[in-house]
Each structure stands twice: as C-alpha cells, then as structure tokens.
Amino acid sequence: MKLLTHNMLACHVRSHKHEEAQPFLIEVTEQGEADADFDPAFLERMFDRIVWKTLYDGALAMGIKDLPESPTKALLDDEVFLRAFHHALLEVSLEEGFLICPFADPSKPNEKRKFAVTKGVPNLLLDEHEC
Amino acid sequence: MKLKQLQSIMQDIAPFADPKIDLEQYPTGAHLASRLLYTVEEKYNEFDGRTVADLGCGTAMLSIGAALLGASHVLGIDLDADALDTARENCEAFEDLPVDLMQCSIRQVMKLAELGLRADTVIMNPPFGTRKNGADLEFLRAAVAVSRDSVYSLHKTTTRAKVQKVAENELDTMAEVLAELRYDLPASYSFHKMKSKDIQVDLWRFKKKQQESKGVEPAEPKSTGTEAESAVTEAAGMAVQGAEGTPQGLGMLEAAGRVEGMQLEEADPR
C-alpha cells in the first residue's frame, strides 16, 4: 500500500463519531519499495489534493525524513523536493503492519482499532456494530 | 499500446480460482476487458496521468489494464480475500505496476467516499444484482461518490431504464450507453444446466455534471477517427436503434465488423 492510497483513507468506524476525517496512523512491520514513473505534472495535481500532514506523518512512520513539514507551492519547482515527494507518495509501500485509528471507542479507551495490512493489502472490513 | 497487445496481456491474467456464486464472481474475460479499457483510453483519454478506482476488482483485470494504459495510480477494491490473493499475484507478474489493492465492502467504500476517498476515473464490472438484489445500483452509487469525473461500468441491458433513471435523477450524472455487448458466460458454476449462458450488458459511461474542484483538468480526447472511436460510436448507434436487448441490435453490432462482436472470450473457469 502506497502513501497516496493511505492519504485517501480515513477512519470509517461510525461508533468513533469523529468530527473530522481522521487519518490512520501507520505501524510498520515490513515495508518495501517500487519504482514509479516520475511525473511532475501529476505530482503538482496531487500536491493540491492530498492532506500534507497525513503524508508527512505517514512518511515518518516509514522512515522517510526528507520531507518538509510545511511546503509551499513554490517548492514544486525544486527538483530535490519533487523527487522526495515522488518517492514518499508513490514508491515506498507498507507490506505488513497496521492502520490504526488513534482515537478509540469511548467505551473502550485503552483499545485502539487496528486494521491489518497483509502483503500490501489493507483489510478495512468492519464488524456489524461498527458500520 | 495496441489493442491486440493489450488483449494478449489480459489473456494471461489468472481468473478466479474458485468463483463464489453469491458474490457473482464471473470472469470478465480478456476480450471484453481489453475493449472496455481501450475505449476509455482511446475515445476519452481518462487513464493517462490519472488516479483510478476499480470497485469490485476481483482478480484485478481492469485495474491492471488501466495501469498498463497509463494510469498513475490505481486502487482495486474487493470484498473477497481469495479474489484479492489472486489479484495480488496477477499484479506481481508485472514489474512495478502502480496498483494498490484494498479489502472492504461496497458499503464501506461509500462511507470512505463520504470521508474523502476519490479517484479521477472509476471503472468497474460490478455484480448484476442477480444474487443480492440491488447490488448493481449500490455499486453505481458508490462509484459516482468516489469519482471526480467519469464512471465506466457494465450493467445488464434489461436494467437499462432503471440505471438511466438512477444515474440521471438521483445521482445527477449524464448517462450514456457506449455499447451493447454480449457477455457469454461459460458454465462457470456446476449447477448451470446449459453449456453457456448469454447475458446482454450495456457498457455505460456516467459523467458527473459538476466536476469537483481541486481536480480534473478536462481530458484531451484523442483525435477522432481512430478505429476504436468509430467502431464504438457505430456499435452504440446501432445498438440503441435496435430495440433494447433484441438479437437484431446485436446482429447489427457484429455486422459492423470493426467491433468484432465484442464478445467475451471463454475464460477457463477453474
């Protein structure tokens, strides 16, 4: 699972009653890398579309430290930035681990809801009472 | 990539190992899949440089095709872990294909769409609703919620009027049947008494009237007059002129020649 996919997701457990879309935290057991075509026009469109903080936090979880915390649009002209953005968004991949909702069900405050990622495929199936 | 090349690649994609009747797991078939995909790319240019979602991706045939035709990122979503296992193996046969897979239900896809899940283009071969009533429309609603622009989908020709009504009135999209196709199911399931079963399906294009902001630049359509474009236009025109679902419409389709019947190749069900 690439970080672009992760960026599209938010915790969908109704009983959590999130006020805003809540991105998942990432717990990495195993990660991988692939090559993706470098396409600055695509990256520029994605820059406007994604939630940067979610990408930034996800990248840190995957061991990527070369993304700026608050980039401006002007950075899209900077090849060094573009390459780092490209790599984080489209090339690193979570193979084994979990997507975690940081805010638990109020009735079970110590239990975090974890969605397993197996061979790169996240399982977001919910129990009946969570829908 | 040429159509024949695409079809040849699609032919190597493994079908369901053990199709589940209740989930309507039919093989899409290389012939049908390659032509659906080629139409989207050649006539509408809605894969290249775009994000794509494939709802009910099954073995990821359409997802892989979209990626091969230039999609920058594809998300294939399915309920069934076994199908996704096959899908994953199919994707791995290619090097560095920009396809991610995800397991969840169509109901959860709808919820995720409410929370922001989006793709520029949605493609799908959803359940027809023969096992779970209304499944086809549930997929359509979710697809329109996810898409920033267009949805390409297959639905039984017998449901044409209903699909049109839901797409236009409830979902506020422009809905168009691009082609009428014959889905030739081999006896995939042991209880099928006949050797094969013909289902007539419509290839639909649904286009959102209001394109979402932060998004899609209108795709530059490829130059008109390509073989695929005229073939599909002719097929659609002829098919619509024939009364819905009559053999006559299909006869004309086949006679058009260039469409080559657009029938499903018989996929090995096991």
Tab-separated table of C-alpha atoms in Angstrom:
chain	number	residue	atom	x	y	z
A	1	MET	CA	0.000	0.000	0.000
A	2	LYS	CA	1.443	3.326	-1.086
A	3	LEU	CA	1.153	6.503	0.908
A	4	LEU	CA	-1.051	8.013	-1.814
A	5	THR	CA	-3.629	5.331	-1.027
A	6	HIS	CA	-3.188	5.917	2.709
A	7	ASN	CA	-3.852	9.593	2.086
A	8	MET	CA	-7.259	8.836	0.585
A	9	LEU	CA	-8.432	6.932	3.641
A	10	ALA	CA	-9.884	7.973	6.976
A	11	CYS	CA	-11.295	6.086	9.925
A	12	HIS	CA	-14.719	4.837	8.899
A	13	VAL	CA	-15.876	3.356	12.197
A	14	ARG	CA	-19.189	5.084	12.844
A	15	SER	CA	-19.169	4.485	16.575
A	16	HIS	CA	-15.960	6.501	16.916
A	17	LYS	CA	-18.009	9.567	15.992
A	18	HIS	CA	-15.085	11.502	14.556
A	19	GLU	CA	-15.922	15.134	13.941
A	20	GLU	CA	-13.468	15.410	11.074
A	21	ALA	CA	-11.956	12.827	8.764
A	22	GLN	CA	-9.362	11.074	10.906
A	23	PRO	CA	-6.356	9.678	9.038
A	24	PHE	CA	-4.906	6.362	10.156
A	25	LEU	CA	-1.618	6.062	11.963
A	26	ILE	CA	0.769	3.594	10.392
A	27	GLU	CA	2.515	0.810	12.238
A	28	VAL	CA	5.214	-0.782	10.082
A	29	THR	CA	6.308	-4.386	10.462
A	30	GLU	CA	7.661	-4.682	6.939
A	31	GLN	CA	7.938	-2.186	4.125
A	32	GLY	CA	9.070	-2.285	0.526
A	33	GLU	CA	9.886	-0.085	-2.422
A	34	ALA	CA	8.992	0.015	-6.067
A	35	ASP	CA	9.875	2.272	-8.971
A	36	ALA	CA	7.210	4.645	-10.177
A	37	ASP	CA	7.269	6.908	-13.221
A	38	PHE	CA	8.364	10.395	-12.262
A	39	ASP	CA	5.627	12.741	-13.487
A	40	PRO	CA	5.919	16.338	-12.224
A	41	ALA	CA	2.513	17.323	-13.658
A	42	PHE	CA	0.857	14.509	-11.718
A	43	LEU	CA	2.768	15.431	-8.580
A	44	GLU	CA	1.626	19.021	-8.903
A	45	ARG	CA	-2.014	17.946	-9.066
A	46	MET	CA	-1.570	15.615	-6.115
A	47	PHE	CA	0.109	18.342	-4.099
A	48	ASP	CA	-3.136	20.326	-4.208
A	49	ARG	CA	-5.245	17.317	-3.468
A	50	ILE	CA	-3.593	15.412	-0.648
A	51	VAL	CA	-3.501	16.221	3.061
A	52	TRP	CA	0.155	17.089	3.505
A	53	LYS	CA	0.254	16.404	7.233
A	54	THR	CA	-1.058	12.890	6.670
A	55	LEU	CA	1.673	12.245	4.089
A	56	TYR	CA	4.309	13.792	6.317
A	57	ASP	CA	3.314	11.666	9.327
A	58	GLY	CA	2.981	8.527	7.222
A	59	ALA	CA	6.396	9.097	5.671
A	60	LEU	CA	7.990	9.475	9.096
A	61	ALA	CA	6.438	6.170	10.138
A	62	MET	CA	8.076	4.624	7.056
A	63	GLY	CA	11.462	6.086	7.952
A	64	ILE	CA	11.394	8.970	5.488
A	65	LYS	CA	12.753	12.151	6.996
A	66	ASP	CA	13.453	14.346	3.981
A	67	LEU	CA	10.001	15.801	3.512
A	68	PRO	CA	9.479	19.380	4.685
A	69	GLU	CA	6.829	19.833	7.342
A	70	SER	CA	5.074	22.786	5.670
A	71	PRO	CA	5.974	23.081	1.998
A	72	THR	CA	4.798	25.963	-0.159
A	73	LYS	CA	3.733	25.608	-3.774
A	74	ALA	CA	6.946	27.256	-4.882
A	75	LEU	CA	8.786	24.083	-3.866
A	76	LEU	CA	7.191	22.308	-6.828
A	77	ASP	CA	9.905	23.944	-8.937
A	78	ASP	CA	12.589	22.371	-6.786
A	79	GLU	CA	13.676	19.014	-8.211
A	80	VAL	CA	15.072	17.842	-4.897
A	81	PHE	CA	11.705	18.396	-3.246
A	82	LEU	CA	9.820	16.823	-6.156
A	83	ARG	CA	11.955	13.691	-6.015
A	84	ALA	CA	11.435	13.330	-2.270
A	85	PHE	CA	7.688	13.920	-2.644
A	86	HIS	CA	7.525	11.422	-5.503
A	87	HIS	CA	9.389	8.781	-3.564
A	88	ALA	CA	7.268	9.126	-0.443
A	89	LEU	CA	3.943	9.280	-2.263
A	90	LEU	CA	4.368	6.574	-4.884
A	91	GLU	CA	7.405	4.389	-4.209
A	92	VAL	CA	7.525	3.264	-0.598
A	93	SER	CA	4.999	0.649	0.291
A	94	LEU	CA	3.621	-0.756	3.518
A	95	GLU	CA	3.744	-4.538	3.144
A	96	GLU	CA	2.993	-5.779	6.660
A	97	GLY	CA	1.673	-3.742	9.544
A	98	PHE	CA	-1.409	-1.886	10.687
A	99	LEU	CA	-3.524	1.144	10.013
A	100	ILE	CA	-4.583	2.446	13.399
A	101	CYS	CA	-7.254	4.833	14.491
A	102	PRO	CA	-5.663	6.986	17.181
A	103	PHE	CA	-8.961	7.734	18.882
A	104	ALA	CA	-10.591	4.760	20.468
A	105	ASP	CA	-14.180	3.971	21.181
A	106	PRO	CA	-15.094	5.925	24.345
A	107	SER	CA	-16.413	2.739	25.911
A	108	LYS	CA	-13.023	1.037	25.420
A	109	PRO	CA	-10.476	3.807	25.931
A	110	ASN	CA	-7.401	1.594	26.006
A	111	GLU	CA	-8.118	-0.336	22.847
A	112	LYS	CA	-7.094	1.156	19.530
A	113	ARG	CA	-8.893	-0.124	16.452
A	114	LYS	CA	-6.272	-1.692	14.204
A	115	PHE	CA	-6.716	-2.715	10.567
A	116	ALA	CA	-4.161	-5.250	9.396
A	117	VAL	CA	-2.133	-4.797	6.244
A	118	THR	CA	-1.041	-8.140	4.786
A	119	LYS	CA	1.157	-8.473	1.685
A	120	GLY	CA	0.451	-4.853	0.954
A	121	VAL	CA	-3.336	-5.205	1.151
A	122	PRO	CA	-5.174	-3.395	3.961
A	123	ASN	CA	-8.282	-5.085	5.321
A	124	LEU	CA	-10.811	-2.416	6.188
A	125	LEU	CA	-13.748	-4.721	6.796
A	126	LEU	CA	-15.827	-3.633	9.778
A	127	ASP	CA	-17.796	-5.603	12.314
A	128	GLU	CA	-21.540	-5.146	12.015
A	129	HIS	CA	-21.809	-2.847	15.020
A	130	GLU	CA	-19.120	-0.534	13.634
A	131	CYS	CA	-20.869	0.276	10.364
B	1	MET	CA	-0.132	0.118	-26.780
B	2	LYS	CA	-2.163	-1.588	-29.447
B	3	LEU	CA	-5.468	-3.267	-28.652
B	4	LYS	CA	-4.216	-6.700	-29.676
B	5	GLN	CA	-1.214	-6.351	-27.429
B	6	LEU	CA	-3.412	-5.324	-24.518
B	7	GLN	CA	-5.761	-8.243	-25.092
B	8	SER	CA	-2.863	-10.642	-25.260
B	9	ILE	CA	-1.565	-9.382	-21.914
B	10	MET	CA	-5.053	-9.574	-20.386
B	11	GLN	CA	-5.315	-13.184	-21.504
B	12	ASP	CA	-2.518	-14.146	-19.149
B	13	ILE	CA	-4.261	-12.722	-16.134
B	14	ALA	CA	-5.452	-15.523	-13.899
B	15	PRO	CA	-9.205	-15.839	-13.327
B	16	PHE	CA	-10.912	-16.659	-10.023
B	17	ALA	CA	-9.520	-19.924	-8.661
B	18	ASP	CA	-12.862	-20.876	-7.166
B	19	PRO	CA	-15.617	-18.448	-8.134
B	20	LYS	CA	-18.152	-17.653	-5.402
B	21	ILE	CA	-21.698	-17.639	-6.742
B	22	ASP	CA	-23.122	-15.376	-4.053
B	23	LEU	CA	-20.637	-12.659	-4.887
B	24	GLU	CA	-21.354	-13.016	-8.627
B	25	GLN	CA	-17.715	-13.709	-9.398
B	26	TYR	CA	-17.735	-14.021	-13.184
B	27	PRO	CA	-14.541	-13.763	-15.157
B	28	THR	CA	-14.512	-10.538	-17.138
B	29	GLY	CA	-12.556	-12.109	-19.972
B	30	ALA	CA	-9.633	-10.654	-21.858
B	31	HIS	CA	-11.665	-9.774	-24.920
B	32	LEU	CA	-14.262	-7.714	-23.098
B	33	ALA	CA	-11.837	-6.161	-20.624
B	34	SER	CA	-9.351	-5.028	-23.253
B	35	ARG	CA	-12.054	-3.430	-25.361
B	36	LEU	CA	-13.642	-1.657	-22.394
B	37	LEU	CA	-10.278	-0.308	-21.341
B	38	TYR	CA	-9.233	0.629	-24.837
B	39	THR	CA	-12.455	2.600	-25.323
B	40	VAL	CA	-11.877	4.596	-22.147
B	41	GLU	CA	-8.352	5.417	-23.219
B	42	GLU	CA	-8.723	5.954	-26.954
B	43	LYS	CA	-12.011	7.778	-27.003
B	44	TYR	CA	-11.955	9.632	-23.696
B	45	ASN	CA	-8.327	9.599	-22.587
B	46	GLU	CA	-9.257	9.158	-18.945
B	47	PHE	CA	-6.456	6.910	-17.719
B	48	ASP	CA	-3.275	8.687	-18.669
B	49	GLY	CA	-1.818	10.550	-15.705
B	50	ARG	CA	-4.934	9.971	-13.606
B	51	THR	CA	-5.956	8.193	-10.444
B	52	VAL	CA	-8.337	5.288	-10.978
B	53	ALA	CA	-10.526	3.164	-8.722
B	54	ASP	CA	-11.830	-0.290	-9.644
B	55	LEU	CA	-14.789	-1.266	-7.455
B	56	GLY	CA	-15.294	-4.994	-7.075
B	57	CYS	CA	-11.934	-5.539	-8.768
B	58	GLY	CA	-11.990	-9.333	-8.388
B	59	THR	CA	-8.775	-10.622	-9.927
B	60	ALA	CA	-7.735	-7.046	-10.862
B	61	MET	CA	-8.111	-7.478	-14.587
B	62	LEU	CA	-9.455	-3.961	-15.159
B	63	SER	CA	-7.036	-2.431	-12.638
B	64	ILE	CA	-4.040	-3.952	-14.366
B	65	GLY	CA	-5.322	-2.810	-17.740
B	66	ALA	CA	-5.824	0.740	-16.513
B	67	ALA	CA	-2.276	0.821	-15.173
B	68	LEU	CA	-0.872	-0.529	-18.436
B	69	LEU	CA	-2.738	2.209	-20.301
B	70	GLY	CA	-1.039	4.925	-18.308
B	71	ALA	CA	-2.961	5.463	-15.077
B	72	SER	CA	-0.622	6.956	-12.490
B	73	HIS	CA	-2.279	5.222	-9.555
B	74	VAL	CA	-4.951	2.543	-9.416
B	75	LEU	CA	-6.836	1.329	-6.356
B	76	GLY	CA	-8.574	-2.016	-6.740
B	77	ILE	CA	-11.154	-2.732	-4.055
B	78	ASP	CA	-12.881	-6.033	-3.339
B	79	LEU	CA	-14.708	-7.783	-0.503
B	80	ASP	CA	-13.233	-11.225	-1.003
B	81	ALA	CA	-9.826	-12.194	0.391
B	82	ASP	CA	-9.423	-15.098	-2.046
B	83	ALA	CA	-10.029	-12.887	-5.070
B	84	LEU	CA	-7.568	-10.347	-3.702
B	85	ASP	CA	-4.942	-13.069	-3.285
B	86	THR	CA	-5.285	-13.886	-6.970
B	87	ALA	CA	-5.355	-10.155	-7.772
B	88	ARG	CA	-2.125	-9.621	-5.887
B	89	GLU	CA	-0.409	-12.469	-7.710
B	90	ASN	CA	-1.665	-11.091	-11.014
B	91	CYS	CA	-0.228	-7.662	-10.233
B	92	GLU	CA	3.092	-9.122	-9.134
B	93	ALA	CA	3.536	-10.733	-12.536
B	94	PHE	CA	4.178	-7.221	-13.827
B	95	GLU	CA	7.074	-5.097	-12.710
B	96	ASP	CA	6.264	-2.075	-10.599
B	97	LEU	CA	2.639	-1.743	-11.586
B	98	PRO	CA	1.071	1.280	-9.821
B	99	VAL	CA	-1.821	-0.762	-8.467
B	100	ASP	CA	-2.809	-0.885	-4.789
B	101	LEU	CA	-5.412	-3.312	-3.530
B	102	MET	CA	-7.761	-2.964	-0.603
B	103	GLN	CA	-10.288	-5.207	1.111
B	104	CYS	CA	-13.624	-3.796	2.186
B	105	SER	CA	-17.330	-3.891	1.343
B	106	ILE	CA	-19.137	-1.588	-1.076
B	107	ARG	CA	-20.961	-0.097	1.898
B	108	GLN	CA	-17.616	0.826	3.407
B	109	VAL	CA	-16.478	2.303	0.105
B	110	MET	CA	-19.488	4.624	0.301
B	111	LYS	CA	-18.551	5.617	3.835
B	112	LEU	CA	-14.920	6.181	2.839
B	113	ALA	CA	-16.105	8.325	-0.070
B	114	GLU	CA	-18.038	10.485	2.409
B	115	LEU	CA	-14.743	10.863	4.268
B	116	GLY	CA	-12.785	11.869	1.170
B	117	LEU	CA	-11.872	8.780	-0.889
B	118	ARG	CA	-11.651	9.953	-4.503
B	119	ALA	CA	-10.341	8.879	-7.879
B	120	ASP	CA	-10.412	10.769	-11.178
B	121	THR	CA	-11.890	7.804	-13.056
B	122	VAL	CA	-13.845	4.811	-11.775
B	123	ILE	CA	-14.038	1.594	-13.772
B	124	MET	CA	-15.949	-1.496	-12.744
B	125	ASN	CA	-17.620	-4.725	-13.672
B	126	PRO	CA	-19.980	-4.876	-10.688
B	127	PRO	CA	-22.373	-7.622	-9.603
B	128	PHE	CA	-25.506	-7.552	-11.747
B	129	GLY	CA	-27.780	-7.901	-8.738
B	130	THR	CA	-28.894	-11.425	-9.579
B	131	ARG	CA	-27.809	-12.786	-6.206
B	132	LYS	CA	-28.125	-9.793	-3.925
B	133	ASN	CA	-30.942	-7.567	-5.078
B	134	GLY	CA	-29.849	-4.014	-5.741
B	135	ALA	CA	-26.132	-4.745	-5.658
B	136	ASP	CA	-25.671	-3.208	-9.099
B	137	LEU	CA	-27.177	0.100	-8.002
B	138	GLU	CA	-25.281	0.089	-4.720
B	139	PHE	CA	-22.068	-0.132	-6.731
B	140	LEU	CA	-23.232	2.635	-9.052
B	141	ARG	CA	-23.955	4.974	-6.147
B	142	ALA	CA	-20.586	4.291	-4.569
B	143	ALA	CA	-18.804	4.727	-7.902
B	144	VAL	CA	-20.349	8.134	-8.503
B	145	ALA	CA	-19.466	9.162	-4.943
B	146	VAL	CA	-15.814	8.171	-5.472
B	147	SER	CA	-15.338	9.571	-8.959
B	148	ARG	CA	-14.235	13.119	-9.625
B	149	ASP	CA	-15.273	12.837	-13.247
B	150	SER	CA	-16.389	9.694	-15.045
B	151	VAL	CA	-17.551	6.195	-14.199
B	152	TYR	CA	-17.379	3.310	-16.687
B	153	SER	CA	-19.476	0.314	-15.752
B	154	LEU	CA	-21.255	-2.768	-17.054
B	155	HIS	CA	-24.923	-3.405	-16.279
B	156	LYS	CA	-27.466	-5.833	-17.638
B	157	THR	CA	-29.313	-4.442	-20.641
B	158	THR	CA	-32.616	-5.429	-19.000
B	159	THR	CA	-31.900	-2.838	-16.295
B	160	ARG	CA	-31.194	-0.016	-18.746
B	161	ALA	CA	-34.185	2.156	-17.920
B	162	LYS	CA	-33.705	1.819	-14.184
B	163	VAL	CA	-29.985	2.560	-14.378
B	164	GLN	CA	-30.664	5.615	-16.548
B	165	LYS	CA	-33.212	6.914	-14.052
B	166	VAL	CA	-30.986	6.459	-11.021
B	167	ALA	CA	-27.935	7.897	-12.793
B	168	GLU	CA	-29.707	10.987	-14.090
B	169	ASN	CA	-32.272	11.800	-11.424
B	170	GLU	CA	-30.772	10.555	-8.191
B	171	LEU	CA	-27.064	10.899	-8.949
B	172	ASP	CA	-27.135	13.935	-11.240
B	173	THR	CA	-24.893	12.456	-13.915
B	174	MET	CA	-25.033	12.375	-17.696
B	175	ALA	CA	-25.537	8.719	-18.534
B	176	GLU	CA	-24.758	7.141	-21.891
B	177	VAL	CA	-24.674	3.595	-23.169
B	178	LEU	CA	-21.454	3.338	-25.162
B	179	ALA	CA	-22.022	-0.162	-26.443
B	180	GLU	CA	-24.268	-3.148	-26.057
B	181	LEU	CA	-22.279	-6.276	-25.525
B	182	ARG	CA	-22.914	-9.935	-25.136
B	183	TYR	CA	-21.460	-11.471	-22.042
B	184	ASP	CA	-21.075	-15.121	-22.863
B	185	LEU	CA	-20.744	-16.931	-19.557
B	186	PRO	CA	-19.415	-20.425	-19.876
B	187	ALA	CA	-20.940	-22.822	-17.394
B	188	SER	CA	-18.820	-21.403	-14.585
B	189	TYR	CA	-20.860	-22.944	-11.870
B	190	SER	CA	-21.627	-26.615	-11.574
B	191	PHE	CA	-25.369	-26.032	-11.339
B	192	HIS	CA	-25.599	-24.416	-14.751
B	193	LYS	CA	-27.520	-26.858	-16.896
B	194	MET	CA	-26.867	-25.163	-20.201
B	195	LYS	CA	-23.412	-25.147	-21.662
B	196	SER	CA	-23.252	-21.406	-21.677
B	197	LYS	CA	-25.475	-18.532	-20.882
B	198	ASP	CA	-25.781	-15.269	-22.760
B	199	ILE	CA	-26.298	-12.092	-20.846
B	200	GLN	CA	-26.659	-8.835	-22.675
B	201	VAL	CA	-24.877	-5.998	-20.973
B	202	ASP	CA	-24.514	-2.298	-21.537
B	203	LEU	CA	-21.190	-0.536	-21.251
B	204	TRP	CA	-22.120	2.711	-19.602
B	205	ARG	CA	-20.360	5.992	-19.150
B	206	PHE	CA	-21.598	8.187	-16.332
B	207	LYS	CA	-20.186	11.680	-16.183
B	208	LYS	CA	-20.618	14.000	-13.255
B	209	LYS	CA	-22.203	17.236	-14.265
B	210	GLN	CA	-20.322	19.177	-11.637
B	211	GLN	CA	-16.681	18.306	-11.723
B	212	GLU	CA	-15.177	18.640	-8.306
B	213	SER	CA	-12.726	21.407	-7.731
B	214	LYS	CA	-9.107	20.581	-6.933
B	215	GLY	CA	-9.215	18.179	-9.663
B	216	VAL	CA	-9.517	17.145	-13.012
B	217	GLU	CA	-8.424	19.104	-15.989
B	218	PRO	CA	-10.742	18.075	-18.799
B	219	ALA	CA	-9.065	15.233	-20.620
B	220	GLU	CA	-7.933	15.979	-24.126
B	221	PRO	CA	-9.842	13.464	-26.189
B	222	LYS	CA	-7.642	11.609	-28.630
B	223	SER	CA	-8.119	12.660	-32.240
B	224	THR	CA	-11.379	11.406	-33.667
B	225	GLY	CA	-11.431	8.956	-36.500
B	226	THR	CA	-9.436	6.284	-34.757
B	227	GLU	CA	-10.683	2.820	-35.361
B	228	ALA	CA	-11.780	2.317	-31.787
B	229	GLU	CA	-13.738	5.540	-31.676
B	230	SER	CA	-15.691	4.963	-34.855
B	231	ALA	CA	-16.240	1.345	-34.015
B	232	VAL	CA	-17.716	2.137	-30.646
B	233	THR	CA	-19.824	5.003	-31.963
B	234	GLU	CA	-21.202	2.792	-34.653
B	235	ALA	CA	-21.869	-0.005	-32.232
B	236	ALA	CA	-23.610	2.290	-29.803
B	237	GLY	CA	-25.672	3.924	-32.502
B	238	MET	CA	-26.709	0.634	-33.986
B	239	ALA	CA	-27.369	-0.996	-30.682
B	240	VAL	CA	-29.608	1.780	-29.494
B	241	GLN	CA	-31.536	1.781	-32.740
B	242	GLY	CA	-32.322	-1.895	-32.351
B	243	ALA	CA	-34.942	-2.273	-29.632
B	244	GLU	CA	-33.435	-2.857	-26.222
B	245	GLY	CA	-31.772	-6.188	-25.998
B	246	THR	CA	-33.101	-7.666	-29.188
B	247	PRO	CA	-30.929	-10.039	-31.140
B	248	GLN	CA	-31.344	-7.658	-34.043
B	249	GLY	CA	-29.341	-4.999	-32.281
B	250	LEU	CA	-26.545	-7.445	-31.685
B	251	GLY	CA	-26.677	-8.807	-35.199
B	252	MET	CA	-26.032	-5.309	-36.450
B	253	LEU	CA	-23.245	-4.928	-33.957
B	254	GLU	CA	-21.498	-7.981	-35.271
B	255	ALA	CA	-22.131	-6.982	-38.858
B	256	ALA	CA	-20.359	-3.721	-38.131
B	257	GLY	CA	-17.278	-5.868	-38.308
B	258	ARG	CA	-14.835	-3.474	-36.782
B	259	VAL	CA	-16.223	-4.084	-33.331
B	260	GLU	CA	-15.538	-7.803	-33.804
B	261	GLY	CA	-18.609	-8.759	-31.845
B	262	MET	CA	-17.067	-7.610	-28.551
B	263	GLN	CA	-17.969	-10.934	-27.062
B	264	LEU	CA	-16.372	-12.358	-24.015
B	265	GLU	CA	-13.757	-14.916	-24.779
B	266	GLU	CA	-14.496	-18.069	-22.911
B	267	ALA	CA	-12.329	-17.946	-19.867
B	268	ASP	CA	-11.254	-21.094	-18.149
B	269	PRO	CA	-13.488	-21.148	-15.092
B	270	ARG	CA	-11.272	-23.343	-12.994
